[in-house]
Amino acid sequence: MALLGSRKEYSKKDINFFEEFTASARKQAQVLAAVVFVGVIAIGLCLAVLAFNLIRNASVSNEIRNLETTLSSEEYAGLELKSMNLQAEYNDKNMYFYTLTQMRGIIESTPVAETELINLISDCIPSTAYVNEYTLTGNSLSLAGFTFSYYDAANICNLFNESDVFTSIPTLTVARDNTMASQAIDDLDYIDIYYTYQIEGNLTRDCLVTLGYYTYADTGIIALGGIDTSTVANGSTYQYSSIVNRQVGGIDYTLSSVNVNGVAVSAEELNTILSTDSITGLANGNVDISLYYTVSQATEGGEA
């Protein structure tokens, strides 16, 4: 019967098996120890983050309680009411300022004749003419009288035009006085032949341009300040810049619509005003510009 091997050979195999098993177990133990170490570190980090969040939440909660206690104190009990009262007072003063500037605009737009114009009229009247009556205002001049020549009244108009008294061609009326018409021509002296004349025309004067700033509120349209007024020469061009954005009381407003002499500008004109941040026009008379604003989106977002 053949032998499978000696007892010595079996002993060597057993020893090699146990050595390999021990080495594998040692490696597994090292891997397990590393995993446990990493797990302990991760758990420690999680506990540290949790503890930090608990401490921070406790601190925030404590600050909230302190703030609630402060706001419920007598010092802050009527703060909201005070804020509403201050806002109402601010609106009242703003409207008062608006009213004052509006009155100033009315005064400045009231036509007043210059005193120098009286001396100019006197210089333009020839010695062969006589002024019977005249009416002089800031807008018009009406002059009536007598002259011994049919053409003297026309010469007076020419002198007025050369001195830029009128903004347009005046109205001239000349007629022979027929008081002596019943007498024979041969019996009349040249001094008895005279004419009546009347001259009426609009005077040259400056134009007043006013800018009003408004916004829409729950109570209606309110002013965002006083009215800006400026004087420009009649027939000249006016221009106002930096009108699209406006800040009042810490609130930002954006221009939304424009009215000129009570008439809203077209959409094309409004786009031009918004793109150039200015408004221009020709002053052929007093100009009243109303600028209407709405609260800008950035402010609305901040308040929200």
Short mmCIF file of C-alpha atoms in Angstrom, two decimals:
data_model
loop_
_atom_site.label_atom_id
_atom_site.label_comp_id
_atom_site.label_asym_id
_atom_site.label_seq_id
_atom_site.Cartn_x
_atom_site.Cartn_y
_atom_site.Cartn_z
CA MET A 1 0.00 0.00 0.00
CA ALA A 2 1.52 3.31 -1.06
CA LEU A 3 2.04 6.06 1.55
CA LEU A 4 0.62 9.64 0.89
CA GLY A 5 3.47 11.37 2.66
CA SER A 6 5.46 11.49 5.75
CA ARG A 7 4.17 12.94 9.02
CA LYS A 8 6.87 15.63 8.74
CA GLU A 9 5.48 16.92 5.44
CA TYR A 10 1.99 17.29 6.98
CA SER A 11 3.42 19.31 9.84
CA LYS A 12 5.01 21.81 7.42
CA LYS A 13 1.74 22.30 5.56
CA ASP A 14 -0.12 22.93 8.79
CA ILE A 15 2.44 25.49 9.88
CA ASN A 16 2.24 27.36 6.53
CA PHE A 17 -1.59 27.39 6.72
CA PHE A 18 -1.59 28.86 10.20
CA GLU A 19 0.96 31.51 9.20
CA GLU A 20 -1.14 32.61 6.21
CA PHE A 21 -4.32 32.63 8.35
CA THR A 22 -2.59 34.72 11.03
CA ALA A 23 -1.26 37.23 8.47
CA SER A 24 -4.72 37.58 6.89
CA ALA A 25 -6.33 38.03 10.29
CA ARG A 26 -3.74 40.66 11.18
CA LYS A 27 -4.51 42.63 7.99
CA GLN A 28 -8.26 42.44 8.61
CA ALA A 29 -7.70 43.64 12.15
CA GLN A 30 -5.65 46.61 10.86
CA VAL A 31 -8.36 47.49 8.31
CA LEU A 32 -11.05 47.18 10.96
CA ALA A 33 -9.05 49.39 13.32
CA ALA A 34 -8.65 52.04 10.56
CA VAL A 35 -12.40 51.93 9.81
CA VAL A 36 -13.23 52.26 13.49
CA PHE A 37 -10.79 55.17 13.81
CA VAL A 38 -12.29 56.97 10.82
CA GLY A 39 -15.79 56.31 12.15
CA VAL A 40 -14.88 57.70 15.55
CA ILE A 41 -13.46 60.84 13.90
CA ALA A 42 -16.61 61.26 11.75
CA ILE A 43 -18.85 60.80 14.76
CA GLY A 44 -16.73 63.29 16.66
CA LEU A 45 -17.06 65.85 13.87
CA CYS A 46 -20.82 65.32 13.72
CA LEU A 47 -21.09 65.76 17.46
CA ALA A 48 -18.94 68.89 17.28
CA VAL A 49 -21.12 70.38 14.50
CA LEU A 50 -24.26 69.44 16.42
CA ALA A 51 -22.90 71.02 19.59
CA PHE A 52 -21.95 74.19 17.67
CA ASN A 53 -25.43 74.44 16.14
CA LEU A 54 -27.07 73.89 19.51
CA ILE A 55 -24.93 76.58 21.09
CA ARG A 56 -25.57 78.97 18.20
CA ASN A 57 -29.33 78.32 18.23
CA ALA A 58 -29.38 78.88 21.95
CA SER A 59 -27.50 82.15 21.49
CA VAL A 60 -29.84 83.29 18.72
CA SER A 61 -32.90 82.32 20.75
CA ASN A 62 -31.51 84.27 23.68
CA GLU A 63 -30.95 87.33 21.45
CA ILE A 64 -34.50 87.02 20.08
CA ARG A 65 -35.91 86.88 23.61
CA ASN A 66 -33.85 89.92 24.60
CA LEU A 67 -35.04 91.79 21.50
CA GLU A 68 -38.66 90.88 22.16
CA THR A 69 -38.26 92.06 25.74
CA THR A 70 -36.74 95.34 24.54
CA LEU A 71 -39.46 95.92 21.94
CA SER A 72 -42.19 95.21 24.48
CA SER A 73 -40.73 97.78 26.86
CA GLU A 74 -42.39 101.14 27.45
CA GLU A 75 -39.71 102.91 25.40
CA TYR A 76 -40.67 101.08 22.20
CA ALA A 77 -44.38 100.60 22.90
CA GLY A 78 -45.46 103.62 20.81
CA LEU A 79 -42.67 103.49 18.25
CA GLU A 80 -44.94 102.43 15.38
CA LEU A 81 -47.40 105.17 16.21
CA LYS A 82 -44.57 107.71 16.37
CA SER A 83 -43.38 106.54 12.96
CA MET A 84 -46.85 107.00 11.49
CA ASN A 85 -47.14 110.45 13.04
CA LEU A 86 -43.74 111.47 11.71
CA GLN A 87 -44.67 110.24 8.24
CA ALA A 88 -47.92 112.22 8.36
CA GLU A 89 -46.03 115.32 9.55
CA TYR A 90 -43.50 114.88 6.76
CA ASN A 91 -46.29 114.63 4.18
CA ASP A 92 -47.95 117.76 5.57
CA LYS A 93 -44.74 119.78 5.47
CA ASN A 94 -44.01 118.48 1.98
CA MET A 95 -47.44 119.60 0.77
CA TYR A 96 -46.94 122.95 2.50
CA PHE A 97 -43.65 123.38 0.68
CA TYR A 98 -45.38 122.39 -2.56
CA THR A 99 -48.10 124.99 -1.95
CA LEU A 100 -45.55 127.73 -1.26
CA THR A 101 -43.63 126.99 -4.44
CA GLN A 102 -46.90 126.81 -6.37
CA MET A 103 -47.85 130.28 -5.09
CA ARG A 104 -44.43 131.56 -6.03
CA GLY A 105 -44.93 130.18 -9.53
CA ILE A 106 -48.27 131.97 -9.78
CA ILE A 107 -46.66 135.23 -8.71
CA GLU A 108 -43.79 134.84 -11.16
CA SER A 109 -46.17 133.96 -13.98
CA THR A 110 -48.32 137.03 -13.37
CA PRO A 111 -47.38 139.44 -16.16
CA VAL A 112 -46.05 142.79 -15.04
CA ALA A 113 -45.07 145.52 -17.45
CA GLU A 114 -41.57 146.87 -17.13
CA THR A 115 -41.24 150.52 -16.18
CA GLU A 116 -38.70 151.05 -18.95
CA LEU A 117 -41.43 150.33 -21.47
CA ILE A 118 -43.26 153.55 -20.56
CA ASN A 119 -40.20 155.62 -21.41
CA LEU A 120 -39.80 153.67 -24.65
CA ILE A 121 -43.41 154.43 -25.65
CA SER A 122 -42.83 158.11 -24.94
CA ASP A 123 -39.76 158.12 -27.19
CA CYS A 124 -41.68 156.47 -30.03
CA ILE A 125 -44.51 159.05 -30.08
CA PRO A 126 -43.71 161.84 -32.61
CA SER A 127 -44.50 165.50 -31.95
CA THR A 128 -47.32 165.39 -34.49
CA ALA A 129 -49.20 162.75 -32.48
CA TYR A 130 -51.10 162.87 -29.23
CA VAL A 131 -51.83 159.98 -26.83
CA ASN A 132 -55.31 160.16 -25.42
CA GLU A 133 -55.32 156.91 -23.45
CA TYR A 134 -53.32 153.74 -23.10
CA THR A 135 -53.59 150.43 -21.25
CA LEU A 136 -50.38 148.64 -20.34
CA THR A 137 -50.18 145.18 -18.77
CA GLY A 138 -47.63 142.45 -18.77
CA ASN A 139 -49.30 140.84 -21.77
CA SER A 140 -50.57 143.62 -23.99
CA LEU A 141 -50.43 147.28 -24.87
CA SER A 142 -53.37 149.33 -26.11
CA LEU A 143 -52.59 152.87 -27.26
CA ALA A 144 -55.12 155.42 -28.62
CA GLY A 145 -54.89 159.09 -29.57
CA PHE A 146 -54.88 161.68 -32.34
CA THR A 147 -52.48 162.59 -35.12
CA PHE A 148 -52.37 165.23 -37.83
CA SER A 149 -51.03 162.79 -40.41
CA TYR A 150 -52.55 159.57 -41.63
CA TYR A 151 -49.14 157.90 -41.65
CA ASP A 152 -47.96 158.93 -38.18
CA ALA A 153 -49.72 155.98 -36.54
CA ALA A 154 -47.98 153.57 -38.93
CA ASN A 155 -44.65 155.21 -38.09
CA ILE A 156 -45.37 154.67 -34.39
CA CYS A 157 -45.94 150.95 -35.06
CA ASN A 158 -42.65 150.76 -36.97
CA LEU A 159 -40.80 152.37 -34.08
CA PHE A 160 -42.36 149.87 -31.66
CA ASN A 161 -41.37 146.94 -33.88
CA GLU A 162 -37.78 148.21 -34.22
CA SER A 163 -37.59 148.32 -30.42
CA ASP A 164 -39.01 144.76 -30.10
CA VAL A 165 -41.96 145.94 -28.07
CA PHE A 166 -44.41 143.44 -29.57
CA THR A 167 -44.11 139.69 -30.04
CA SER A 168 -46.20 139.86 -33.23
CA ILE A 169 -47.53 142.41 -35.71
CA PRO A 170 -49.79 144.81 -33.77
CA THR A 171 -53.30 145.78 -34.81
CA LEU A 172 -53.54 149.34 -36.18
CA THR A 173 -56.74 151.28 -36.74
CA VAL A 174 -56.67 154.80 -38.29
CA ALA A 175 -59.72 156.91 -39.08
CA ARG A 176 -60.30 160.58 -39.89
CA ASP A 177 -62.15 162.49 -37.26
CA ASN A 178 -65.37 163.89 -38.78
CA THR A 179 -66.11 166.44 -36.11
CA MET A 180 -65.46 169.33 -38.55
CA ALA A 181 -67.00 167.61 -41.54
CA SER A 182 -69.98 169.97 -41.59
CA GLN A 183 -67.74 172.93 -42.42
CA ALA A 184 -66.57 173.81 -45.89
CA ILE A 185 -63.09 172.68 -46.81
CA ASP A 186 -62.00 176.23 -47.51
CA ASP A 187 -63.05 177.30 -44.03
CA LEU A 188 -61.00 174.55 -42.29
CA ASP A 189 -57.49 175.06 -40.98
CA TYR A 190 -55.01 172.27 -41.31
CA ILE A 191 -55.03 171.94 -37.56
CA ASP A 192 -58.69 171.04 -37.76
CA ILE A 193 -57.92 168.02 -39.98
CA TYR A 194 -56.77 165.16 -37.73
CA TYR A 195 -57.10 161.41 -37.39
CA THR A 196 -57.79 159.03 -34.55
CA TYR A 197 -55.68 155.91 -34.16
CA GLN A 198 -55.55 152.85 -31.94
CA ILE A 199 -52.66 150.40 -31.64
CA GLU A 200 -53.04 147.01 -29.90
CA GLY A 201 -50.41 144.27 -29.60
CA ASN A 202 -48.88 141.60 -27.41
CA LEU A 203 -45.74 142.56 -25.54
CA THR A 204 -42.47 140.70 -25.66
CA ARG A 205 -41.83 138.94 -22.36
CA ASP A 206 -40.13 135.88 -20.86
CA CYS A 207 -41.88 132.56 -20.33
CA LEU A 208 -42.09 130.65 -17.08
CA VAL A 209 -41.38 126.91 -17.10
CA THR A 210 -42.49 124.94 -14.02
CA LEU A 211 -41.66 121.36 -13.04
CA GLY A 212 -43.82 119.47 -10.54
CA TYR A 213 -42.91 116.07 -9.09
CA TYR A 214 -45.72 113.69 -8.07
CA THR A 215 -46.36 110.07 -7.12
CA TYR A 216 -49.37 107.82 -6.70
CA ALA A 217 -50.48 106.94 -3.16
CA ASP A 218 -53.47 105.28 -1.53
CA THR A 219 -54.94 108.71 -0.84
CA GLY A 220 -54.39 109.89 -4.42
CA ILE A 221 -51.63 111.83 -6.14
CA ILE A 222 -49.23 113.57 -3.74
CA ALA A 223 -46.29 115.89 -4.35
CA LEU A 224 -42.69 114.71 -4.00
CA GLY A 225 -41.43 118.20 -3.19
CA GLY A 226 -41.81 121.76 -4.28
CA ILE A 227 -42.29 123.09 -7.79
CA ASP A 228 -39.14 124.13 -9.66
CA THR A 229 -39.57 127.31 -11.69
CA SER A 230 -37.28 128.94 -14.22
CA THR A 231 -37.59 131.80 -16.68
CA VAL A 232 -36.63 131.41 -20.34
CA ALA A 233 -36.86 133.83 -23.23
CA ASN A 234 -39.97 133.63 -25.34
CA GLY A 235 -39.34 131.34 -28.31
CA SER A 236 -36.21 129.76 -26.85
CA THR A 237 -35.56 126.10 -26.04
CA TYR A 238 -35.60 124.72 -22.50
CA GLN A 239 -34.01 121.50 -21.26
CA TYR A 240 -34.04 119.72 -17.89
CA SER A 241 -31.85 116.70 -17.15
CA SER A 242 -31.56 114.02 -14.43
CA ILE A 243 -35.31 113.60 -14.05
CA VAL A 244 -35.80 109.83 -14.52
CA ASN A 245 -34.68 108.78 -11.03
CA ARG A 246 -35.54 110.63 -7.83
CA GLN A 247 -35.06 109.83 -4.14
CA VAL A 248 -37.34 111.30 -1.50
CA GLY A 249 -37.42 110.27 2.16
CA GLY A 250 -35.05 107.37 1.52
CA ILE A 251 -37.33 105.91 -1.15
CA ASP A 252 -36.23 105.60 -4.78
CA TYR A 253 -38.71 106.61 -7.48
CA THR A 254 -38.68 106.08 -11.25
CA LEU A 255 -40.38 108.31 -13.81
CA SER A 256 -43.47 106.66 -15.29
CA SER A 257 -45.40 109.40 -17.14
CA VAL A 258 -45.13 113.08 -18.14
CA ASN A 259 -47.78 115.75 -18.74
CA VAL A 260 -47.02 119.03 -20.50
CA ASN A 261 -49.66 121.74 -19.99
CA GLY A 262 -52.11 119.10 -18.80
CA VAL A 263 -51.62 116.78 -21.81
CA ALA A 264 -49.79 113.45 -21.52
CA VAL A 265 -46.84 113.03 -23.85
CA SER A 266 -46.95 110.20 -26.38
CA ALA A 267 -45.33 106.83 -25.76
CA GLU A 268 -42.57 107.68 -28.23
CA GLU A 269 -41.85 110.99 -26.50
CA LEU A 270 -41.84 109.26 -23.10
CA ASN A 271 -39.33 106.66 -24.33
CA THR A 272 -37.09 109.47 -25.58
CA ILE A 273 -37.30 111.20 -22.21
CA LEU A 274 -36.46 107.96 -20.37
CA SER A 275 -33.56 107.09 -22.69
CA THR A 276 -31.97 110.56 -22.61
CA ASP A 277 -32.87 111.29 -18.97
CA SER A 278 -33.99 114.78 -20.00
CA ILE A 279 -36.95 116.73 -21.34
CA THR A 280 -36.72 119.51 -23.91
CA GLY A 281 -39.18 121.83 -25.60
CA LEU A 282 -39.84 125.23 -27.15
CA ALA A 283 -41.24 127.95 -24.90
CA ASN A 284 -43.88 129.86 -26.85
CA GLY A 285 -45.64 130.68 -23.60
CA ASN A 286 -45.73 129.49 -20.00
CA VAL A 287 -45.04 125.75 -19.77
CA ASP A 288 -46.30 123.51 -16.94
CA ILE A 289 -44.52 120.13 -16.78
CA SER A 290 -45.85 117.43 -14.42
CA LEU A 291 -43.57 114.44 -13.76
CA TYR A 292 -45.23 111.35 -12.27
CA TYR A 293 -43.18 108.68 -10.49
CA THR A 294 -43.66 105.19 -9.09
CA VAL A 295 -41.62 103.40 -6.44
CA SER A 296 -38.70 101.64 -8.12
CA GLN A 297 -38.56 97.84 -8.14
CA ALA A 298 -35.29 97.82 -6.15
CA THR A 299 -36.95 99.71 -3.30
CA GLU A 300 -40.00 97.44 -3.38
CA GLY A 301 -37.73 94.39 -3.21
CA GLY A 302 -35.80 95.87 -0.30
CA GLU A 303 -38.97 96.62 1.64
CA ALA A 304 -40.28 93.15 1.04
#
